[in-house]
Coordinates of N, CA, C and O and ligand atoms in Angstrom, one line a residue:
M32 N -5.4 -11.8 -18.5 CA -4.9 -12.8 -17.5 C -6.2 -13.3 -16.7 O -6.6 -12.6 -15.8
D33 N -6.7 -14.4 -17.1 CA -7.9 -14.9 -16.5 C -7.8 -15.3 -15.0 O -8.7 -15.2 -14.2
D34 N -6.5 -15.7 -14.6 CA -6.3 -16.1 -13.2 C -5.9 -15.0 -12.3 O -5.5 -15.2 -11.2
C35 N -5.9 -13.7 -12.8 CA -5.4 -12.6 -12.0 C -6.6 -11.8 -11.4 O -7.4 -11.3 -12.2
I36 N -6.7 -11.8 -10.1 CA -7.8 -11.1 -9.4 C -7.9 -9.7 -9.9 O -9.0 -9.2 -10.1
F37 N -6.8 -9.0 -9.9 CA -6.9 -7.5 -10.2 C -7.2 -7.3 -11.7 O -7.9 -6.3 -12.0
C38 N -6.8 -8.2 -12.6 CA -7.3 -8.1 -14.0 C -8.8 -8.2 -14.1 O -9.4 -7.5 -14.8
R39 N -9.3 -9.1 -13.3 CA -10.7 -9.4 -13.3 C -11.5 -8.2 -12.7 O -12.6 -7.8 -13.2
I40 N -10.9 -7.5 -11.7 CA -11.6 -6.3 -11.1 C -11.5 -5.2 -12.2 O -12.5 -4.5 -12.4
V41 N -10.3 -5.0 -12.8 CA -10.2 -4.0 -13.8 C -11.2 -4.2 -14.9 O -11.8 -3.2 -15.4
E42 N -11.4 -5.4 -15.3 CA -12.3 -5.7 -16.4 C -13.8 -5.7 -16.0 O -14.7 -5.9 -16.8
G43 N -14.0 -5.5 -14.7 CA -15.4 -5.5 -14.2 C -16.0 -6.9 -14.0 O -17.2 -7.0 -13.8
K44 N -15.2 -7.9 -14.0 CA -15.7 -9.3 -13.9 C -15.8 -9.7 -12.4 O -16.4 -10.7 -12.1
L45 N -15.1 -9.0 -11.6 CA -15.2 -9.2 -10.1 C -15.6 -7.9 -9.5 O -15.1 -6.9 -9.9
P46 N -16.4 -7.9 -8.4 CA -16.8 -6.7 -7.8 C -15.7 -6.0 -7.0 O -14.9 -6.8 -6.4
A47 N -15.7 -4.7 -6.9 CA -14.8 -4.0 -6.0 C -15.4 -2.6 -5.8 O -16.1 -2.1 -6.7
K48 N -15.0 -2.0 -4.7 CA -15.6 -0.7 -4.4 C -14.6 0.4 -5.0 O -13.6 0.8 -4.4
K49 N -14.9 0.7 -6.3 CA -14.0 1.6 -7.0 C -14.2 3.0 -6.6 O -15.3 3.5 -6.3
V50 N -13.0 3.7 -6.6 CA -13.1 5.2 -6.2 C -12.6 6.0 -7.3 O -12.8 7.3 -7.3
Y51 N -11.9 5.4 -8.3 CA -11.3 6.2 -9.4 C -11.0 5.3 -10.6 O -10.6 4.2 -10.4
E52 N -11.1 5.9 -11.8 CA -10.8 5.2 -13.0 C -10.3 6.2 -14.0 O -10.8 7.3 -14.1
D53 N -9.3 5.8 -14.7 CA -8.9 6.6 -15.9 C -8.3 5.6 -17.0 O -8.5 4.4 -16.8
E54 N -7.7 6.2 -18.0 CA -7.3 5.3 -19.1 C -6.2 4.3 -18.8 O -6.0 3.3 -19.4
L55 N -5.4 4.6 -17.7 CA -4.3 3.8 -17.3 C -4.5 3.0 -16.0 O -3.9 2.0 -15.8
T56 N -5.4 3.5 -15.2 CA -5.5 2.9 -13.8 C -6.9 2.8 -13.3 O -7.8 3.5 -13.8
V57 N -7.1 1.9 -12.4 CA -8.3 1.7 -11.6 C -7.9 1.7 -10.1 O -6.9 1.1 -9.8
A58 N -8.7 2.4 -9.3 CA -8.4 2.4 -7.9 C -9.6 1.9 -7.1 O -10.8 2.3 -7.4
F59 N -9.4 1.1 -6.1 CA -10.6 0.6 -5.3 C -10.1 0.3 -3.9 O -8.9 0.2 -3.6
W60 N -11.1 0.1 -3.0 CA -10.8 -0.1 -1.6 C -10.2 -1.5 -1.4 O -10.7 -2.5 -2.1
D61 N -9.2 -1.6 -0.6 CA -8.6 -2.9 -0.2 C -9.7 -3.8 0.5 O -10.4 -3.3 1.3
A62 N -9.8 -5.1 0.1 CA -10.7 -6.0 0.7 C -10.4 -6.2 2.2 O -11.3 -6.6 3.0
H63 N -9.2 -6.1 2.6 CA -8.8 -6.3 4.0 C -8.0 -5.0 4.5 O -6.8 -5.1 4.7
P64 N -8.8 -4.0 4.8 CA -8.1 -2.7 5.1 C -7.3 -2.7 6.3 O -7.7 -3.3 7.4
A65 N -6.1 -2.2 6.3 CA -5.2 -2.1 7.4 C -5.4 -0.8 8.2 O -4.8 -0.7 9.3
S66 N -6.2 0.1 7.7 CA -6.4 1.4 8.3 C -7.8 1.9 7.8 O -8.3 1.3 6.8
P67 N -8.3 3.0 8.4 CA -9.6 3.5 8.0 C -9.6 3.8 6.5 O -10.6 3.7 5.8
T68 N -8.5 4.3 5.9 CA -8.4 4.5 4.5 C -7.4 3.6 3.9 O -6.2 3.6 4.4
H69 N -7.8 2.7 3.0 CA -6.8 1.8 2.4 C -7.3 1.5 1.0 O -8.2 0.7 0.8
I70 N -6.7 2.1 0.1 CA -7.1 2.1 -1.3 C -5.9 1.5 -2.2 O -4.7 1.8 -1.9
L71 N -6.2 0.7 -3.2 CA -5.2 0.2 -4.0 C -5.3 0.8 -5.4 O -6.4 1.0 -5.9
I72 N -4.2 1.3 -5.9 CA -4.1 1.9 -7.2 C -3.5 0.9 -8.2 O -2.3 0.5 -8.0
V73 N -4.2 0.5 -9.2 CA -3.8 -0.6 -10.0 C -3.8 -0.2 -11.5 O -4.7 0.3 -12.0
P74 N -2.7 -0.5 -12.2 CA -2.6 -0.3 -13.6 C -3.6 -1.2 -14.4 O -3.8 -2.4 -14.0
R75 N -4.2 -0.7 -15.4 CA -5.1 -1.6 -16.2 C -4.3 -2.7 -16.8 O -4.8 -3.9 -16.9
K76 N -3.1 -2.4 -17.2 CA -2.2 -3.4 -17.9 C -1.7 -4.4 -16.9 O -1.3 -4.0 -15.8
H77 N -1.6 -5.6 -17.2 CA -1.1 -6.6 -16.3 C 0.4 -6.6 -16.3 O 1.1 -7.0 -17.2
I78 N 1.0 -6.0 -15.2 CA 2.4 -6.0 -14.9 C 2.6 -6.7 -13.6 O 2.0 -6.3 -12.6
P79 N 3.3 -7.9 -13.5 CA 3.3 -8.6 -12.3 C 3.9 -7.9 -11.1 O 3.3 -7.9 -10.0
T80 N 5.1 -7.3 -11.2 CA 5.7 -6.6 -10.1 C 6.4 -5.3 -10.5 O 6.5 -5.1 -11.7
L81 N 6.8 -4.5 -9.5 CA 7.5 -3.3 -9.8 C 8.8 -3.6 -10.7 O 9.2 -2.8 -11.5
N82 N 9.4 -4.8 -10.4 CA 10.6 -5.2 -11.2 C 10.3 -5.3 -12.7 O 11.3 -5.3 -13.5
D83 N 9.1 -5.5 -13.0 CA 8.7 -5.7 -14.4 C 8.3 -4.5 -15.2 O 8.0 -4.5 -16.3
V84 N 8.4 -3.3 -14.5 CA 8.0 -2.0 -15.1 C 9.2 -1.6 -16.0 O 10.3 -1.6 -15.5
A85 N 8.9 -1.4 -17.3 CA 10.0 -1.1 -18.2 C 10.5 0.3 -17.9 O 9.8 1.2 -17.4
D86 N 11.9 0.5 -18.1 CA 12.5 1.8 -17.9 C 11.8 2.8 -18.8 O 11.5 2.5 -20.0
G87 N 11.4 3.9 -18.2 CA 10.8 5.0 -19.0 C 9.3 4.9 -19.0 O 8.6 5.8 -19.5
D88 N 8.7 3.8 -18.5 CA 7.3 3.6 -18.5 C 6.7 4.7 -17.5 O 7.1 4.7 -16.3
P89 N 5.8 5.5 -18.0 CA 5.3 6.6 -17.1 C 4.2 6.1 -16.1 O 3.7 6.9 -15.3
I90 N 4.0 4.8 -16.0 CA 2.9 4.3 -15.1 C 3.1 4.6 -13.6 O 2.2 5.0 -12.9
L91 N 4.4 4.6 -13.2 CA 4.6 4.8 -11.8 C 4.3 6.3 -11.4 O 3.7 6.5 -10.3
S92 N 4.8 7.2 -12.2 CA 4.5 8.6 -11.9 C 3.0 8.9 -12.0 O 2.4 9.6 -11.2
H93 N 2.3 8.2 -13.0 CA 0.9 8.3 -13.1 C 0.2 7.8 -11.8 O -0.7 8.5 -11.3
M94 N 0.6 6.7 -11.3 CA 0.0 6.1 -10.1 C 0.2 7.1 -8.9 O -0.7 7.2 -8.1
A95 N 1.4 7.7 -8.8 CA 1.6 8.7 -7.8 C 0.6 9.9 -7.9 O 0.1 10.4 -6.9
G96 N 0.4 10.3 -9.1 CA -0.5 11.4 -9.4 C -1.9 11.0 -9.0 O -2.7 11.8 -8.4
V97 N -2.3 9.8 -9.3 CA -3.6 9.3 -8.9 C -3.8 9.3 -7.4 O -4.8 9.6 -6.9
A98 N -2.7 8.8 -6.7 CA -2.7 8.8 -5.3 C -3.0 10.2 -4.7 O -3.8 10.3 -3.8
K99 N -2.3 11.2 -5.2 CA -2.5 12.6 -4.8 C -4.0 13.0 -4.9 O -4.6 13.5 -4.0
T100 N -4.6 12.7 -6.1 CA -6.0 13.0 -6.4 C -6.9 12.3 -5.4 O -7.8 13.0 -4.9
I101 N -6.7 11.0 -5.2 CA -7.6 10.3 -4.3 C -7.4 10.7 -2.9 O -8.4 10.9 -2.2
A102 N -6.2 11.0 -2.5 CA -6.0 11.5 -1.1 C -6.8 12.8 -0.9 O -7.4 13.0 0.2
R103 N -6.8 13.7 -1.9 CA -7.5 14.9 -1.7 C -9.0 14.6 -1.6 O -9.7 15.1 -0.8
K104 N -9.5 13.8 -2.5 CA -10.9 13.4 -2.6 C -11.4 12.7 -1.3 O -12.5 12.9 -0.8
Q105 N -10.5 11.9 -0.7 CA -10.9 11.2 0.5 C -10.6 12.1 1.8 O -10.9 11.6 2.9
G106 N -10.1 13.3 1.6 CA -9.9 14.2 2.7 C -8.7 13.9 3.6 O -8.7 14.2 4.8
V107 N -7.7 13.1 3.1 CA -6.6 12.7 3.9 C -5.3 13.4 3.5 O -4.2 13.1 4.1
A108 N -5.3 14.2 2.4 CA -4.1 14.8 1.9 C -3.3 15.6 2.9 O -2.1 15.4 3.0
D109 N -4.0 16.4 3.6 CA -3.4 17.3 4.6 C -3.0 16.5 5.9 O -1.9 16.8 6.4
F110 N -3.8 15.6 6.3 CA -3.5 14.8 7.5 C -2.3 14.0 7.2 O -1.4 13.9 8.0
G111 N -2.3 13.3 6.0 CA -1.1 12.5 5.7 C -1.5 11.1 5.4 O -2.5 10.6 5.8
Y112 N -0.6 10.5 4.6 CA -0.9 9.1 4.2 C 0.4 8.4 3.7 O 1.4 9.1 3.6
R113 N 0.3 7.1 3.6 CA 1.5 6.4 3.1 C 1.1 5.9 1.7 O 0.0 5.5 1.4
F114 N 2.1 5.8 0.8 CA 2.0 5.4 -0.6 C 3.1 4.4 -0.8 O 4.3 4.8 -0.8
F115 N 2.8 3.1 -1.0 CA 3.9 2.2 -1.1 C 3.5 1.0 -2.0 O 2.3 0.7 -2.2
I116 N 4.6 0.3 -2.5 CA 4.4 -0.8 -3.3 C 5.2 -2.0 -2.7 O 6.4 -1.8 -2.4
N117 N 4.5 -3.1 -2.4 CA 5.2 -4.3 -2.0 C 5.7 -5.1 -3.2 O 5.0 -5.2 -4.2
V118 N 7.0 -5.5 -3.1 CA 7.6 -6.2 -4.3 C 8.0 -7.6 -3.9 O 8.9 -7.8 -3.1
N119 N 7.4 -8.5 -4.6 CA 7.7 -10.0 -4.5 C 7.4 -10.5 -3.1 O 7.1 -9.7 -2.2
R120 N 7.5 -11.8 -2.9 CA 7.0 -12.4 -1.6 C 7.8 -11.8 -0.4 O 7.2 -11.5 0.6
G121 N 9.1 -11.7 -0.6 CA 9.9 -11.2 0.5 C 9.6 -9.7 0.9 O 9.8 -9.3 2.0
G122 N 8.9 -9.0 -0.1 CA 8.5 -7.6 0.2 C 7.1 -7.6 0.6 O 6.5 -6.5 0.6
G123 N 6.4 -8.7 0.8 CA 5.1 -8.7 1.3 C 4.0 -8.7 0.2 O 2.8 -8.5 0.4
Q124 N 4.4 -8.9 -1.1 CA 3.5 -8.9 -2.2 C 2.7 -10.2 -2.2 O 3.3 -11.3 -2.2
V125 N 1.4 -10.1 -2.3 CA 0.5 -11.3 -2.3 C -0.2 -11.4 -3.6 O -0.4 -12.5 -4.2
V126 N -0.6 -10.3 -4.2 CA -1.3 -10.3 -5.5 C -0.2 -9.8 -6.6 O 0.3 -8.7 -6.5
F127 N 0.0 -10.7 -7.5 CA 1.1 -10.4 -8.5 C 0.5 -9.7 -9.8 O 0.6 -10.2 -10.9
H128 N -0.1 -8.5 -9.5 CA -0.5 -7.5 -10.5 C -0.1 -6.2 -9.8 O -0.6 -5.9 -8.7
L129 N 0.9 -5.5 -10.4 CA 1.4 -4.3 -9.8 C 0.3 -3.4 -9.2 O -0.8 -3.2 -9.8
H130 N 0.5 -3.0 -7.9 CA -0.5 -2.1 -7.3 C 0.2 -1.3 -6.2 O 1.2 -1.7 -5.6
A131 N -0.3 0.0 -6.0 CA 0.3 0.8 -4.9 C -0.8 0.9 -3.9 O -2.0 0.9 -4.2
H132 N -0.4 0.9 -2.6 CA -1.3 1.1 -1.5 C -1.3 2.5 -1.1 O -0.3 3.2 -1.0
L133 N -2.5 3.1 -0.8 CA -2.7 4.4 -0.2 C -3.3 4.2 1.1 O -4.5 3.7 1.2
V134 N -2.6 4.4 2.2 CA -3.1 4.1 3.5 C -3.0 5.3 4.4 O -2.0 6.0 4.5
S135 N -4.1 5.5 5.1 CA -4.2 6.7 6.1 C -5.0 6.4 7.2 O -6.0 5.6 7.1
G136 N -4.8 7.0 8.4 CA -5.6 6.8 9.6 C -4.8 6.1 10.6 O -3.6 6.1 10.6
N137 N -5.5 5.4 11.6 CA -4.8 4.8 12.7 C -4.2 3.5 12.1 O -4.9 2.5 11.9
D138 N -2.9 3.6 11.8 CA -2.2 2.4 11.4 C -1.6 1.7 12.6 O -0.5 2.1 13.0
L139 N -2.4 0.8 13.2 CA -2.0 0.3 14.5 C -0.6 -0.5 14.5 O 0.1 -0.4 15.4
G140 N -0.4 -1.1 13.3 CA 0.9 -1.8 13.2 C 2.1 -0.9 13.4 O 3.0 -1.2 14.1
S141 N 2.0 0.3 12.7 CA 3.2 1.2 12.8 C 3.2 1.8 14.2 O 4.3 2.0 14.8
V142 N 2.0 2.1 14.8 CA 2.0 2.7 16.2 C 2.7 1.7 17.2 O 3.5 2.1 17.9
F143 N 2.3 0.4 17.1 CA 2.9 -0.6 18.0 C 4.4 -0.8 17.8 O 5.1 -0.9 18.7
L144 N 4.8 -0.7 16.5 CA 6.2 -0.8 16.2 C 7.0 0.3 16.8 O 8.0 0.1 17.4
K145 N 6.5 1.6 16.6 CA 7.1 2.7 17.2 C 7.2 2.6 18.8 O 8.2 2.9 19.4
M146 N 6.1 2.2 19.4 CA 6.1 2.0 20.8 C 7.1 1.0 21.3 O 7.8 1.1 22.3
A147 N 7.2 -0.1 20.5 CA 8.2 -1.2 20.8 C 9.6 -0.6 20.8 O 10.4 -0.9 21.6
V148 N 9.9 0.2 19.7 CA 11.2 0.8 19.6 C 11.5 1.7 20.8 O 12.6 1.6 21.4
V149 N 10.6 2.6 21.1 CA 10.8 3.5 22.3 C 11.0 2.7 23.5 O 11.9 3.0 24.3
A150 N 10.2 1.6 23.7 CA 10.3 0.8 25.0 C 11.7 0.2 25.0 O 12.3 0.1 26.1
A151 N 12.2 -0.3 23.9 CA 13.5 -1.0 23.8 C 14.6 0.0 24.2 O 15.5 -0.3 24.9
V152 N 14.5 1.2 23.6 CA 15.5 2.3 23.9 C 15.5 2.6 25.4 O 16.6 2.7 26.0
L153 N 14.3 2.8 26.0 CA 14.2 3.2 27.4 C 14.7 2.0 28.3 O 15.4 2.3 29.3
W154 N 14.4 0.8 27.9 CA 14.9 -0.4 28.7 C 16.4 -0.4 28.7 O 17.0 -0.7 29.7
R155 N 17.0 -0.2 27.5 CA 18.5 -0.2 27.5 C 19.1 0.9 28.4 O 20.1 0.6 29.0
K156 N 18.4 2.0 28.3 CA 19.0 3.1 29.2 C 18.8 2.8 30.7 O 19.7 3.0 31.5
L157 N 17.7 2.2 31.0 CA 17.4 1.8 32.4 C 18.5 0.7 32.9 O 19.1 0.9 33.9
V158 N 18.7 -0.3 32.0 CA 19.6 -1.3 32.4 C 21.0 -0.7 32.5 O 21.8 -1.0 33.4
G159 N 21.4 0.2 31.6 CA 22.7 0.8 31.6 C 22.9 1.6 32.8 O 24.0 1.7 33.4
A160 N 21.8 2.3 33.3 CA 21.9 3.1 34.5 C 22.2 2.3 35.8 O 22.9 2.8 36.7
F161 N 21.8 1.0 35.8 CA 22.0 0.2 37.0 C 23.2 -0.7 36.9 O 23.4 -1.5 37.8
K162 N 23.8 -0.7 35.8 CA 25.0 -1.6 35.6 C 26.2 -1.1 36.4 O 26.4 0.1 36.5
R163 N 26.9 -2.1 37.1 CA 28.0 -1.7 37.8 C 29.2 -1.4 36.9 O 29.3 -2.1 35.9
P164 N 30.0 -0.3 37.2 CA 31.1 0.0 36.3 C 32.1 -1.2 36.3 O 32.3 -1.8 37.3
G165 N 32.8 -1.3 35.2 CA 33.8 -2.4 35.0 C 33.2 -3.7 34.7 O 33.3 -4.5 34.0
Ligands
DGP261 P1 0.0 -6.9 -1.5 O1 0.3 -7.6 -0.2 O2 0.8 -5.7 -1.7 O3 0.1 -7.9 -2.7 O4 -1.5 -6.4 -1.3 C1 -2.6 -7.1 -1.8 C2 -3.8 -6.5 -1.2 O5 -4.9 -6.8 -2.1 C3 -4.1 -6.9 0.2 O6 -4.0 -5.8 1.1 C4 -5.6 -7.4 0.1 C5 -6.0 -6.9 -1.3 N1 -6.9 -7.9 -2.0 C6 -6.7 -9.2 -2.2 N2 -7.7 -9.7 -2.9 C7 -8.6 -8.7 -3.1 C8 -9.8 -8.6 -3.8 O7 -10.4 -9.6 -4.4 N3 -10.5 -7.4 -3.7 C9 -9.9 -6.3 -3.1 N4 -10.6 -5.2 -3.1 N5 -8.7 -6.3 -2.5 C10 -8.1 -7.5 -2.5

């Protein structure tokens, strides 16, 4: 696939900061990291989305195993990390070559989201406490 960025990275035609390679996958740093650790695990084979993975294809469990190995090598396995796949535009997918994100560290987006939820819950309680009965 000549017009696929990740195919070009897999084939070595585009540069990327690779951290791992095997016969099925290549893993490299995300160009726009959302956290101190943000690595993409990409199958060598061009599969556009998770929806296109054939039933019984071992690629997904292989990618999960690769994530475990990389997390250990990057020293984030015990601290913790997120491993996720965005699917189609509605699911936030921008590059249409299957890939999993391995993200660890200060994920400010999640921190702000949690703070917003806590603030909303406290606000409701506060408003409820001052509401007149009836
Ligand atoms: P997604 O939204 O799940 O499709 O994630 C695509 C990710 O790919 C996004 O976090 C940015 C990253 N990305 C896009 N183009 C490049 C590139 O040319 N090189 C690298 N290393 N990452 C890229």
